[in-house]
Amino acid sequence: MRTAISSMNEVRHAQYVMGTVVEIAAQGNETVREAVYCAMREFERLERMFSRFDPSSELSYVNREAAVSRARVSKEFFDVASRGLDYSARSQGCFSISMGALNELWERCALEERLPEPVEIEAARELAKHERIRIDANELSVHFAAEGVALDFGGLVKGYAVDRAAEALQQGGVDRATINAGTSSIRVISASGDEPSEFCLRHPLREESTAGILSIMNQALSASGTYEHQFVIAGRTFSHLLDPKSGIPFELIGSATAVCESAMLAEAASKILLFAGCERGMEIFDANGWEIEGVTMISNDGATLEVTHNKSLPIRLAVDD
C-alpha cells in the first residue's frame, strides 16, 4: 500500500512494510519529496536484509550457515548485530537478539495447541543465550556455538530502520519530519528545534482510550505493548513478547515506552522496561550511561492499571499514577 499527499513544502507518504504501515510526514524545500521516498526505501532495503521469513535475506543466510561455519556478512549487518549483542550483554538478561530458538518453540507449540514442556523451554533458553553468538570484526563474520542457535532482530530492526530513514531525510535537507513505524517506533527530527510533537499512548486495557500524552523533539519513542499480538494455549493468553530470562511470553496486560535520541536503542529499552519494570529498568540504563526516559503501564488484575515513570519524562497522564 502506498499513498502520498503533498502541498507546497509538505509531503506525507504511507507504505506497508516490515509488517506494519510506516508513515512519514516531512516539510522542507523542493527536494523534500525525493528525501521522503529515499527514507521509505531504507525500510524496504532493511526488510530484505533482516527478515527471518524471507529465505533469501541475509539474516536467513546467517541462521542457516553460522552453526556450520563462519558466516561472512556485510558491514551493515555486522554493525547491527554487534550493537544488538552489546545491548543484550548490558541488559541484565532483559533483552536479547538471540531469541530465535525460543520464538520457534512457542510458534510451533501454538500451532500444536499445547504448552511447551519445561525441558523444551530450558533447551531453547540455552540456545538463546547471547554468549553462544560469536562475531569477528576483522573478517566480518558471525558464528554460532551450537546447532539451533538463531538470531532474531524483530525487537530491534524497526528502530534501526527509523534511524536510517531519519538520516536520509536530514541528508535530503528536510526541515522537520515525523517517522511513524506503526506507532511502536516513532522519531521526530527538526532542524530548527521548534515546538515538540505530541503522541498519545494507548491505554492497555481500553483500546480506544488514551493513557497519556508524550512530547518529543529530536528524539525517538518506542512502545512495546503486550496487547498487540496475543495467542491462547490451554486457556492461557500470552503476548508475542518473550521474557529472555524465563523463556515464557509476558502474560500480564501492559505496555512500556522508552524515549531517547536513537530509535534503535529505544526499541531495546522498551523491552527492558517491560521485563525489568520501570525502577530497575532505569537503574540498568543509568549503569550503562544510557540517557533514556520511560514509563510502564501494567495491569496485574486485568481491571486496574499501575503506572510508573521517571519524573523528568514529559508526559501528561490521563490515568492515576
PDB file of C-alpha atoms in Angstrom:
ATOM      1  CA  MET A   1       0.000   0.000   0.000  1.00  0.00           C
ATOM      2  CA  ARG A   2       1.396   3.395  -0.965  1.00  0.00           C
ATOM      3  CA  THR A   3      -0.169   6.809  -0.568  1.00  0.00           C
ATOM      4  CA  ALA A   4       1.307  10.263  -0.939  1.00  0.00           C
ATOM      5  CA  ILE A   5      -0.248  13.646  -0.230  1.00  0.00           C
ATOM      6  CA  SER A   6       1.774  16.790  -0.894  1.00  0.00           C
ATOM      7  CA  SER A   7       1.392  20.529  -0.520  1.00  0.00           C
ATOM      8  CA  MET A   8       3.919  23.221  -1.428  1.00  0.00           C
ATOM      9  CA  ASN A   9       6.510  22.259   1.199  1.00  0.00           C
ATOM     10  CA  GLU A  10       4.996  19.187   2.832  1.00  0.00           C
ATOM     11  CA  VAL A  11       4.896  15.533   1.799  1.00  0.00           C
ATOM     12  CA  ARG A  12       3.083  12.680   3.541  1.00  0.00           C
ATOM     13  CA  HIS A  13       3.798   9.122   2.483  1.00  0.00           C
ATOM     14  CA  ALA A  14       2.479   5.815   3.860  1.00  0.00           C
ATOM     15  CA  GLN A  15       3.505   2.295   2.923  1.00  0.00           C
ATOM     16  CA  TYR A  16       3.035  -1.223   4.280  1.00  0.00           C
ATOM     17  CA  VAL A  17       6.500  -2.572   5.087  1.00  0.00           C
ATOM     18  CA  MET A  18       8.096  -4.561   7.925  1.00  0.00           C
ATOM     19  CA  GLY A  19       4.693  -5.940   8.857  1.00  0.00           C
ATOM     20  CA  THR A  20       3.147  -2.544   9.590  1.00  0.00           C
ATOM     21  CA  VAL A  21       2.129   0.739   7.983  1.00  0.00           C
ATOM     22  CA  VAL A  22       5.054   3.159   8.051  1.00  0.00           C
ATOM     23  CA  GLU A  23       4.129   6.835   7.705  1.00  0.00           C
ATOM     24  CA  ILE A  24       6.483   9.721   7.018  1.00  0.00           C
ATOM     25  CA  ALA A  25       5.411  13.376   7.147  1.00  0.00           C
ATOM     26  CA  ALA A  26       8.066  15.910   6.180  1.00  0.00           C
ATOM     27  CA  GLN A  27       8.442  19.623   5.486  1.00  0.00           C
ATOM     28  CA  GLY A  28      11.213  21.286   3.530  1.00  0.00           C
ATOM     29  CA  ASN A  29      12.266  22.744   0.202  1.00  0.00           C
ATOM     30  CA  GLU A  30      11.698  21.359  -3.279  1.00  0.00           C
ATOM     31  CA  THR A  31      13.804  18.252  -2.507  1.00  0.00           C
ATOM     32  CA  VAL A  32      11.520  17.045   0.288  1.00  0.00           C
ATOM     33  CA  ARG A  33       9.564  14.596  -1.874  1.00  0.00           C
ATOM     34  CA  GLU A  34      12.693  12.761  -3.031  1.00  0.00           C
ATOM     35  CA  ALA A  35      14.026  12.732   0.541  1.00  0.00           C
ATOM     36  CA  VAL A  36      10.829  11.075   1.790  1.00  0.00           C
ATOM     37  CA  TYR A  37      10.947   8.381  -0.879  1.00  0.00           C
ATOM     38  CA  CYS A  38      14.641   7.743  -0.129  1.00  0.00           C
ATOM     39  CA  ALA A  39      13.729   7.353   3.541  1.00  0.00           C
ATOM     40  CA  MET A  40      10.984   4.856   2.723  1.00  0.00           C
ATOM     41  CA  ARG A  41      13.362   2.863   0.550  1.00  0.00           C
ATOM     42  CA  GLU A  42      15.505   2.336   3.646  1.00  0.00           C
ATOM     43  CA  PHE A  43      12.626   0.391   5.228  1.00  0.00           C
ATOM     44  CA  GLU A  44      12.275  -1.743   2.096  1.00  0.00           C
ATOM     45  CA  ARG A  45      16.010  -2.426   1.907  1.00  0.00           C
ATOM     46  CA  LEU A  46      16.356  -3.339   5.571  1.00  0.00           C
ATOM     47  CA  GLU A  47      13.314  -5.596   5.462  1.00  0.00           C
ATOM     48  CA  ARG A  48      15.032  -7.561   2.696  1.00  0.00           C
ATOM     49  CA  MET A  49      18.192  -7.796   4.803  1.00  0.00           C
ATOM     50  CA  PHE A  50      16.744  -8.702   8.209  1.00  0.00           C
ATOM     51  CA  SER A  51      13.537 -10.659   7.528  1.00  0.00           C
ATOM     52  CA  ARG A  52      13.549 -14.081   9.186  1.00  0.00           C
ATOM     53  CA  PHE A  53      10.665 -15.168   6.953  1.00  0.00           C
ATOM     54  CA  ASP A  54      12.427 -14.474   3.642  1.00  0.00           C
ATOM     55  CA  PRO A  55      14.826 -17.360   2.842  1.00  0.00           C
ATOM     56  CA  SER A  56      16.872 -15.038   0.617  1.00  0.00           C
ATOM     57  CA  SER A  57      17.526 -12.440   3.356  1.00  0.00           C
ATOM     58  CA  GLU A  58      20.980 -12.007   4.854  1.00  0.00           C
ATOM     59  CA  LEU A  59      19.555 -12.963   8.248  1.00  0.00           C
ATOM     60  CA  SER A  60      18.203 -16.261   6.895  1.00  0.00           C
ATOM     61  CA  TYR A  61      21.601 -16.986   5.344  1.00  0.00           C
ATOM     62  CA  VAL A  62      23.316 -16.387   8.697  1.00  0.00           C
ATOM     63  CA  ASN A  63      20.841 -18.552  10.617  1.00  0.00           C
ATOM     64  CA  ARG A  64      21.402 -21.387   8.113  1.00  0.00           C
ATOM     65  CA  GLU A  65      25.178 -21.206   7.901  1.00  0.00           C
ATOM     66  CA  ALA A  66      26.613 -19.771  11.124  1.00  0.00           C
ATOM     67  CA  ALA A  67      26.437 -23.030  13.106  1.00  0.00           C
ATOM     68  CA  VAL A  68      28.266 -24.873  10.329  1.00  0.00           C
ATOM     69  CA  SER A  69      30.992 -22.327   9.591  1.00  0.00           C
ATOM     70  CA  ARG A  70      31.777 -18.648   9.981  1.00  0.00           C
ATOM     71  CA  ALA A  71      29.146 -16.762   8.017  1.00  0.00           C
ATOM     72  CA  ARG A  72      30.652 -13.741   6.263  1.00  0.00           C
ATOM     73  CA  VAL A  73      28.279 -10.782   6.418  1.00  0.00           C
ATOM     74  CA  SER A  74      28.000  -7.216   5.157  1.00  0.00           C
ATOM     75  CA  LYS A  75      29.443  -4.379   7.218  1.00  0.00           C
ATOM     76  CA  GLU A  76      25.945  -3.099   7.971  1.00  0.00           C
ATOM     77  CA  PHE A  77      24.654  -6.478   9.137  1.00  0.00           C
ATOM     78  CA  PHE A  78      27.722  -6.878  11.330  1.00  0.00           C
ATOM     79  CA  ASP A  79      27.284  -3.435  12.886  1.00  0.00           C
ATOM     80  CA  VAL A  80      23.608  -4.055  13.727  1.00  0.00           C
ATOM     81  CA  ALA A  81      24.403  -7.491  15.167  1.00  0.00           C
ATOM     82  CA  SER A  82      27.282  -6.039  17.182  1.00  0.00           C
ATOM     83  CA  ARG A  83      25.109  -3.299  18.679  1.00  0.00           C
ATOM     84  CA  GLY A  84      22.323  -5.779  19.381  1.00  0.00           C
ATOM     85  CA  LEU A  85      24.699  -8.135  21.190  1.00  0.00           C
ATOM     86  CA  ASP A  86      26.054  -5.197  23.187  1.00  0.00           C
ATOM     87  CA  TYR A  87      22.523  -4.238  24.254  1.00  0.00           C
ATOM     88  CA  SER A  88      21.875  -7.886  25.155  1.00  0.00           C
ATOM     89  CA  ALA A  89      25.013  -8.116  27.301  1.00  0.00           C
ATOM     90  CA  ARG A  90      24.233  -4.857  29.121  1.00  0.00           C
ATOM     91  CA  SER A  91      20.525  -5.546  29.726  1.00  0.00           C
ATOM     92  CA  GLN A  92      20.974  -7.901  32.697  1.00  0.00           C
ATOM     93  CA  GLY A  93      19.020 -10.574  30.848  1.00  0.00           C
ATOM     94  CA  CYS A  94      16.047  -8.374  29.913  1.00  0.00           C
ATOM     95  CA  PHE A  95      16.749  -8.079  26.174  1.00  0.00           C
ATOM     96  CA  SER A  96      18.181 -10.431  23.568  1.00  0.00           C
ATOM     97  CA  ILE A  97      18.611 -10.653  19.792  1.00  0.00           C
ATOM     98  CA  SER A  98      19.263 -14.415  20.047  1.00  0.00           C
ATOM     99  CA  MET A  99      15.677 -15.453  20.810  1.00  0.00           C
ATOM    100  CA  GLY A 100      15.203 -17.393  17.588  1.00  0.00           C
ATOM    101  CA  ALA A 101      15.034 -20.835  19.233  1.00  0.00           C
ATOM    102  CA  LEU A 102      12.508 -19.663  21.839  1.00  0.00           C
ATOM    103  CA  ASN A 103      10.342 -17.914  19.261  1.00  0.00           C
ATOM    104  CA  GLU A 104      10.319 -21.020  17.076  1.00  0.00           C
ATOM    105  CA  LEU A 105       9.394 -23.232  20.066  1.00  0.00           C
ATOM    106  CA  TRP A 106       6.388 -21.127  21.057  1.00  0.00           C
ATOM    107  CA  GLU A 107       5.243 -20.701  17.448  1.00  0.00           C
ATOM    108  CA  ARG A 108       5.357 -24.468  16.965  1.00  0.00           C
ATOM    109  CA  CYS A 109       3.532 -25.173  20.229  1.00  0.00           C
ATOM    110  CA  ALA A 110       0.834 -22.617  19.357  1.00  0.00           C
ATOM    111  CA  LEU A 111       0.190 -24.496  16.106  1.00  0.00           C
ATOM    112  CA  GLU A 112       0.121 -27.791  18.026  1.00  0.00           C
ATOM    113  CA  GLU A 113      -2.206 -26.211  20.635  1.00  0.00           C
ATOM    114  CA  ARG A 114      -0.070 -27.296  23.570  1.00  0.00           C
ATOM    115  CA  LEU A 115       2.149 -25.658  26.171  1.00  0.00           C
ATOM    116  CA  PRO A 116       5.875 -26.337  25.836  1.00  0.00           C
ATOM    117  CA  GLU A 117       7.302 -28.803  28.323  1.00  0.00           C
ATOM    118  CA  PRO A 118       9.701 -27.277  30.884  1.00  0.00           C
ATOM    119  CA  VAL A 119      12.554 -29.298  29.393  1.00  0.00           C
ATOM    120  CA  GLU A 120      11.787 -27.823  25.949  1.00  0.00           C
ATOM    121  CA  ILE A 121      11.820 -24.282  27.321  1.00  0.00           C
ATOM    122  CA  GLU A 122      15.103 -24.874  29.127  1.00  0.00           C
ATOM    123  CA  ALA A 123      16.726 -26.313  25.999  1.00  0.00           C
ATOM    124  CA  ALA A 124      15.575 -23.318  23.937  1.00  0.00           C
ATOM    125  CA  ARG A 125      16.759 -20.904  26.654  1.00  0.00           C
ATOM    126  CA  GLU A 126      20.224 -22.429  26.468  1.00  0.00           C
ATOM    127  CA  LEU A 127      20.282 -21.876  22.711  1.00  0.00           C
ATOM    128  CA  ALA A 128      19.010 -18.308  23.165  1.00  0.00           C
ATOM    129  CA  LYS A 129      21.924 -17.133  25.329  1.00  0.00           C
ATOM    130  CA  HIS A 130      23.728 -14.292  23.582  1.00  0.00           C
ATOM    131  CA  GLU A 131      27.086 -15.777  24.591  1.00  0.00           C
ATOM    132  CA  ARG A 132      26.509 -18.510  22.003  1.00  0.00           C
ATOM    133  CA  ILE A 133      26.865 -15.951  19.210  1.00  0.00           C
ATOM    134  CA  ARG A 134      30.421 -15.036  18.280  1.00  0.00           C
ATOM    135  CA  ILE A 135      31.357 -12.219  15.955  1.00  0.00           C
ATOM    136  CA  ASP A 136      34.695 -11.324  14.386  1.00  0.00           C
ATOM    137  CA  ALA A 137      35.213  -7.688  13.420  1.00  0.00           C
ATOM    138  CA  ASN A 138      38.345  -8.403  11.374  1.00  0.00           C
ATOM    139  CA  GLU A 139      36.675 -10.823   8.980  1.00  0.00           C
ATOM    140  CA  LEU A 140      33.092  -9.512   9.418  1.00  0.00           C
ATOM    141  CA  SER A 141      31.758 -12.924  10.364  1.00  0.00           C
ATOM    142  CA  VAL A 142      29.142 -14.467  12.651  1.00  0.00           C
ATOM    143  CA  HIS A 143      29.473 -17.927  14.172  1.00  0.00           C
ATOM    144  CA  PHE A 144      27.079 -19.884  16.397  1.00  0.00           C
ATOM    145  CA  ALA A 145      28.431 -22.131  19.147  1.00  0.00           C
ATOM    146  CA  ALA A 146      25.743 -24.787  18.600  1.00  0.00           C
ATOM    147  CA  GLU A 147      23.144 -26.064  16.167  1.00  0.00           C
ATOM    148  CA  GLY A 148      19.744 -24.482  16.764  1.00  0.00           C
ATOM    149  CA  VAL A 149      21.012 -21.011  17.698  1.00  0.00           C
ATOM    150  CA  ALA A 150      19.214 -18.318  15.692  1.00  0.00           C
ATOM    151  CA  LEU A 151      19.284 -14.537  15.517  1.00  0.00           C
ATOM    152  CA  ASP A 152      16.014 -12.604  15.547  1.00  0.00           C
ATOM    153  CA  PHE A 153      16.112  -8.820  15.122  1.00  0.00           C
ATOM    154  CA  GLY A 154      12.354  -8.384  15.440  1.00  0.00           C
ATOM    155  CA  GLY A 155      12.747  -6.334  18.613  1.00  0.00           C
ATOM    156  CA  LEU A 156      15.372  -4.034  17.155  1.00  0.00           C
ATOM    157  CA  VAL A 157      15.495  -3.628  13.393  1.00  0.00           C
ATOM    158  CA  LYS A 158      12.392  -1.442  13.069  1.00  0.00           C
ATOM    159  CA  GLY A 159      14.072   1.138  15.281  1.00  0.00           C
ATOM    160  CA  TYR A 160      17.261   0.868  13.249  1.00  0.00           C
ATOM    161  CA  ALA A 161      15.245   1.461  10.077  1.00  0.00           C
ATOM    162  CA  VAL A 162      13.658   4.556  11.646  1.00  0.00           C
ATOM    163  CA  ASP A 163      17.132   5.918  12.430  1.00  0.00           C
ATOM    164  CA  ARG A 164      18.353   5.248   8.892  1.00  0.00           C
ATOM    165  CA  ALA A 165      15.239   6.895   7.452  1.00  0.00           C
ATOM    166  CA  ALA A 166      15.882   9.935   9.663  1.00  0.00           C
ATOM    167  CA  GLU A 167      19.427  10.159   8.272  1.00  0.00           C
ATOM    168  CA  ALA A 168      18.075  10.055   4.712  1.00  0.00           C
ATOM    169  CA  LEU A 169      15.633  12.868   5.497  1.00  0.00           C
ATOM    170  CA  GLN A 170      18.312  15.017   7.098  1.00  0.00           C
ATOM    171  CA  GLN A 171      20.679  14.458   4.174  1.00  0.00           C
ATOM    172  CA  GLY A 172      17.828  15.465   1.856  1.00  0.00           C
ATOM    173  CA  GLY A 173      17.531  18.854   3.529  1.00  0.00           C
ATOM    174  CA  VAL A 174      14.225  18.233   5.308  1.00  0.00           C
ATOM    175  CA  ASP A 175      13.406  20.914   7.892  1.00  0.00           C
ATOM    176  CA  ARG A 176      11.067  18.851  10.044  1.00  0.00           C
ATOM    177  CA  ALA A 177       9.753  15.299   9.865  1.00  0.00           C
ATOM    178  CA  THR A 178       7.939  12.607  11.792  1.00  0.00           C
ATOM    179  CA  ILE A 179       8.602   8.935  11.077  1.00  0.00           C
ATOM    180  CA  ASN A 180       5.921   6.645  12.482  1.00  0.00           C
ATOM    181  CA  ALA A 181       6.616   2.919  12.128  1.00  0.00           C
ATOM    182  CA  GLY A 182       3.265   1.507  13.153  1.00  0.00           C
ATOM    183  CA  THR A 183       3.101   3.626  16.357  1.00  0.00           C
ATOM    184  CA  SER A 184       5.581   1.274  18.066  1.00  0.00           C
ATOM    185  CA  SER A 185       8.650   3.205  16.866  1.00  0.00           C
ATOM    186  CA  ILE A 186       8.476   6.957  16.235  1.00  0.00           C
ATOM    187  CA  ARG A 187      11.108   9.623  15.652  1.00  0.00           C
ATOM    188  CA  VAL A 188      10.753  13.392  15.283  1.00  0.00           C
ATOM    189  CA  ILE A 189      13.508  15.482  13.687  1.00  0.00           C
ATOM    190  CA  SER A 190      13.657  19.265  13.361  1.00  0.00           C
ATOM    191  CA  ALA A 191      16.471  21.438  12.040  1.00  0.00           C
ATOM    192  CA  SER A 192      15.112  24.497  13.845  1.00  0.00           C
ATOM    193  CA  GLY A 193      14.258  22.803  17.145  1.00  0.00           C
ATOM    194  CA  ASP A 194      10.748  24.253  17.168  1.00  0.00           C
ATOM    195  CA  GLU A 195       7.733  23.063  19.145  1.00  0.00           C
ATOM    196  CA  PRO A 196       7.719  19.402  20.297  1.00  0.00           C
ATOM    197  CA  SER A 197       5.299  16.914  18.785  1.00  0.00           C
ATOM    198  CA  GLU A 198       2.745  15.164  20.984  1.00  0.00           C
ATOM    199  CA  PHE A 199       1.837  11.475  20.796  1.00  0.00           C
ATOM    200  CA  CYS A 200      -0.936   9.610  22.561  1.00  0.00           C
ATOM    201  CA  LEU A 201      -0.110   6.436  24.465  1.00  0.00           C
ATOM    202  CA  ARG A 202      -2.798   3.791  24.167  1.00  0.00           C
ATOM    203  CA  HIS A 203      -4.485   2.618  27.358  1.00  0.00           C
ATOM    204  CA  PRO A 204      -3.511  -1.080  27.681  1.00  0.00           C
ATOM    205  CA  LEU A 205      -6.964  -2.070  28.980  1.00  0.00           C
ATOM    206  CA  ARG A 206      -9.121   0.090  26.697  1.00  0.00           C
ATOM    207  CA  GLU A 207      -8.246   0.068  23.012  1.00  0.00           C
ATOM    208  CA  GLU A 208      -9.942   3.354  22.141  1.00  0.00           C
ATOM    209  CA  SER A 209      -8.675   5.256  25.207  1.00  0.00           C
ATOM    210  CA  THR A 210      -5.541   7.309  25.822  1.00  0.00           C
ATOM    211  CA  ALA A 211      -3.478   6.701  28.951  1.00  0.00           C
ATOM    212  CA  GLY A 212      -1.119   9.621  28.483  1.00  0.00           C
ATOM    213  CA  ILE A 213       0.430  12.115  26.073  1.00  0.00           C
ATOM    214  CA  LEU A 214       4.180  12.304  25.441  1.00  0.00           C
ATOM    215  CA  SER A 215       6.031  15.267  23.932  1.00  0.00           C
ATOM    216  CA  ILE A 216       9.244  14.674  21.958  1.00  0.00           C
ATOM    217  CA  MET A 217      11.550  16.727  19.727  1.00  0.00           C
ATOM    218  CA  ASN A 218      14.678  15.397  18.001  1.00  0.00           C
ATOM    219  CA  GLN A 219      14.077  12.187  19.908  1.00  0.00           C
ATOM    220  CA  ALA A 220      12.705   8.716  19.317  1.00  0.00           C
ATOM    221  CA  LEU A 221       9.911   6.881  21.084  1.00  0.00           C
ATOM    222  CA  SER A 222       9.387   3.124  21.244  1.00  0.00           C
ATOM    223  CA  ALA A 223       6.333   1.438  22.763  1.00  0.00           C
ATOM    224  CA  SER A 224       6.079  -2.286  23.489  1.00  0.00           C
ATOM    225  CA  GLY A 225       2.530  -3.430  24.220  1.00  0.00           C
ATOM    226  CA  THR A 226       1.520  -6.943  25.234  1.00  0.00           C
ATOM    227  CA  TYR A 227      -1.969  -6.388  23.786  1.00  0.00           C
ATOM    228  CA  GLU A 228      -0.818  -6.016  20.164  1.00  0.00           C
ATOM    229  CA  HIS A 229      -0.335  -9.686  19.225  1.00  0.00           C
ATOM    230  CA  GLN A 230      -1.686 -12.390  21.512  1.00  0.00           C
ATOM    231  CA  PHE A 231      -2.298 -16.122  21.328  1.00  0.00           C
ATOM    232  CA  VAL A 232      -4.084 -18.604  23.587  1.00  0.00           C
ATOM    233  CA  ILE A 233      -2.854 -22.055  24.637  1.00  0.00           C
ATOM    234  CA  ALA A 234      -4.675 -24.223  27.170  1.00  0.00           C
ATOM    235  CA  GLY A 235      -6.822 -21.287  28.263  1.00  0.00           C
ATOM    236  CA  ARG A 236      -3.826 -19.018  28.950  1.00  0.00           C
ATOM    237  CA  THR A 237      -3.351 -15.803  26.980  1.00  0.00           C
ATOM    238  CA  PHE A 238       0.213 -14.956  26.022  1.00  0.00           C
ATOM    239  CA  SER A 239       1.829 -11.915  24.438  1.00  0.00           C
ATOM    240  CA  HIS A 240       4.176 -12.153  21.466  1.00  0.00           C
ATOM    241  CA  LEU A 241       6.858 -10.628  23.721  1.00  0.00           C
ATOM    242  CA  LEU A 242       9.093 -13.319  25.236  1.00  0.00           C
ATOM    243  CA  ASP A 243      10.939 -12.856  28.522  1.00  0.00           C
ATOM    244  CA  PRO A 244      14.576 -13.838  27.798  1.00  0.00           C
ATOM    245  CA  LYS A 245      15.128 -14.960  31.398  1.00  0.00           C
ATOM    246  CA  SER A 246      12.136 -17.243  31.873  1.00  0.00           C
ATOM    247  CA  GLY A 247      11.658 -18.234  28.246  1.00  0.00           C
ATOM    248  CA  ILE A 248       7.925 -17.623  28.698  1.00  0.00           C
ATOM    249  CA  PRO A 249       5.871 -14.914  26.948  1.00  0.00           C
ATOM    250  CA  PHE A 250       4.594 -11.982  29.007  1.00  0.00           C
ATOM    251  CA  GLU A 251       1.125 -12.805  30.351  1.00  0.00           C
ATOM    252  CA  LEU A 252       0.101  -9.576  32.084  1.00  0.00           C
ATOM    253  CA  ILE A 253      -1.608  -6.807  30.127  1.00  0.00           C
ATOM    254  CA  GLY A 254       0.546  -3.733  29.827  1.00  0.00           C
ATOM    255  CA  SER A 255       2.986  -1.583  27.919  1.00  0.00           C
ATOM    256  CA  ALA A 256       6.364   0.067  28.269  1.00  0.00           C
ATOM    257  CA  THR A 257       7.514   3.176  26.445  1.00  0.00           C
ATOM    258  CA  ALA A 258      11.074   4.489  26.154  1.00  0.00           C
ATOM    259  CA  VAL A 259      12.280   7.881  24.907  1.00  0.00           C
ATOM    260  CA  CYS A 260      15.851   8.656  23.813  1.00  0.00           C
ATOM    261  CA  GLU A 261      17.818  10.008  20.842  1.00  0.00           C
ATOM    262  CA  SER A 262      18.123   6.676  18.995  1.00  0.00           C
ATOM    263  CA  ALA A 263      15.080   4.717  17.808  1.00  0.00           C
ATOM    264  CA  MET A 264      17.177   1.544  17.780  1.00  0.00           C
ATOM    265  CA  LEU A 265      18.182   1.941  21.431  1.00  0.00           C
ATOM    266  CA  ALA A 266      14.610   2.946  22.324  1.00  0.00           C
ATOM    267  CA  GLU A 267      13.371  -0.367  20.848  1.00  0.00           C
ATOM    268  CA  ALA A 268      15.678  -2.329  23.143  1.00  0.00           C
ATOM    269  CA  ALA A 269      14.926  -0.050  26.096  1.00  0.00           C
ATOM    270  CA  SER A 270      11.144  -0.512  25.901  1.00  0.00           C
ATOM    271  CA  LYS A 271      11.621  -4.291  26.191  1.00  0.00           C
ATOM    272  CA  ILE A 272      13.974  -3.835  29.141  1.00  0.00           C
ATOM    273  CA  LEU A 273      11.391  -1.632  30.876  1.00  0.00           C
ATOM    274  CA  LEU A 274       8.641  -4.169  30.256  1.00  0.00           C
ATOM    275  CA  PHE A 275      10.531  -7.160  31.661  1.00  0.00           C
ATOM    276  CA  ALA A 276      12.549  -5.401  34.384  1.00  0.00           C
ATOM    277  CA  GLY A 277       9.944  -2.859  35.487  1.00  0.00           C
ATOM    278  CA  CYS A 278      10.404   0.899  35.397  1.00  0.00           C
ATOM    279  CA  GLU A 279      12.547   1.315  38.515  1.00  0.00           C
ATOM    280  CA  ARG A 280      15.004  -1.476  37.745  1.00  0.00           C
ATOM    281  CA  GLY A 281      14.972  -0.591  34.063  1.00  0.00           C
ATOM    282  CA  MET A 282      16.072   2.956  34.846  1.00  0.00           C
ATOM    283  CA  GLU A 283      18.848   1.527  37.045  1.00  0.00           C
ATOM    284  CA  ILE A 284      20.047  -0.572  34.093  1.00  0.00           C
ATOM    285  CA  PHE A 285      20.018   2.496  31.842  1.00  0.00           C
ATOM    286  CA  ASP A 286      21.939   4.582  34.382  1.00  0.00           C
ATOM    287  CA  ALA A 287      24.522   1.826  34.886  1.00  0.00           C
ATOM    288  CA  ASN A 288      25.208   1.851  31.147  1.00  0.00           C
ATOM    289  CA  GLY A 289      25.224   5.623  30.786  1.00  0.00           C
ATOM    290  CA  TRP A 290      22.156   5.496  28.542  1.00  0.00           C
ATOM    291  CA  GLU A 291      20.109   8.706  28.626  1.00  0.00           C
ATOM    292  CA  ILE A 292      16.655   7.144  28.439  1.00  0.00           C
ATOM    293  CA  GLU A 293      13.335   8.127  29.962  1.00  0.00           C
ATOM    294  CA  GLY A 294      10.456   5.724  30.310  1.00  0.00           C
ATOM    295  CA  VAL A 295       7.020   4.766  31.553  1.00  0.00           C
ATOM    296  CA  THR A 296       5.398   1.405  32.269  1.00  0.00           C
ATOM    297  CA  MET A 297       1.659   0.730  32.452  1.00  0.00           C
ATOM    298  CA  ILE A 298       0.934  -2.733  33.840  1.00  0.00           C
ATOM    299  CA  SER A 299      -2.314  -4.378  34.948  1.00  0.00           C
ATOM    300  CA  ASN A 300      -1.938  -7.215  37.448  1.00  0.00           C
ATOM    301  CA  ASP A 301      -5.656  -7.971  37.630  1.00  0.00           C
ATOM    302  CA  GLY A 302      -6.969  -7.027  34.180  1.00  0.00           C
ATOM    303  CA  ALA A 303      -9.054  -4.205  35.662  1.00  0.00           C
ATOM    304  CA  THR A 304      -6.726  -1.587  37.158  1.00  0.00           C
ATOM    305  CA  LEU A 305      -3.562  -0.032  35.774  1.00  0.00           C
ATOM    306  CA  GLU A 306      -0.329   0.673  37.650  1.00  0.00           C
ATOM    307  CA  VAL A 307       1.639   3.498  36.022  1.00  0.00           C
ATOM    308  CA  THR A 308       5.298   4.173  36.840  1.00  0.00           C
ATOM    309  CA  HIS A 309       7.619   6.682  35.169  1.00  0.00           C
ATOM    310  CA  ASN A 310      10.729   8.690  35.889  1.00  0.00           C
ATOM    311  CA  LYS A 311       9.860  12.216  36.959  1.00  0.00           C
ATOM    312  CA  SER A 312      11.673  14.014  34.128  1.00  0.00           C
ATOM    313  CA  LEU A 313       9.603  12.286  31.433  1.00  0.00           C
ATOM    314  CA  PRO A 314       7.489  14.917  29.573  1.00  0.00           C
ATOM    315  CA  ILE A 315       4.198  13.063  29.951  1.00  0.00           C
ATOM    316  CA  ARG A 316       0.659  14.157  30.783  1.00  0.00           C
ATOM    317  CA  LEU A 317      -1.198  11.213  32.258  1.00  0.00           C
ATOM    318  CA  ALA A 318      -4.865  10.524  31.690  1.00  0.00           C
ATOM    319  CA  VAL A 319      -4.811   7.855  34.431  1.00  0.00           C
ATOM    320  CA  ASP A 320      -3.759   7.983  38.062  1.00  0.00           C
ATOM    321  CA  ASP A 321      -0.104   7.161  38.767  1.00  0.00           C
TER     322      ASP A 321
END
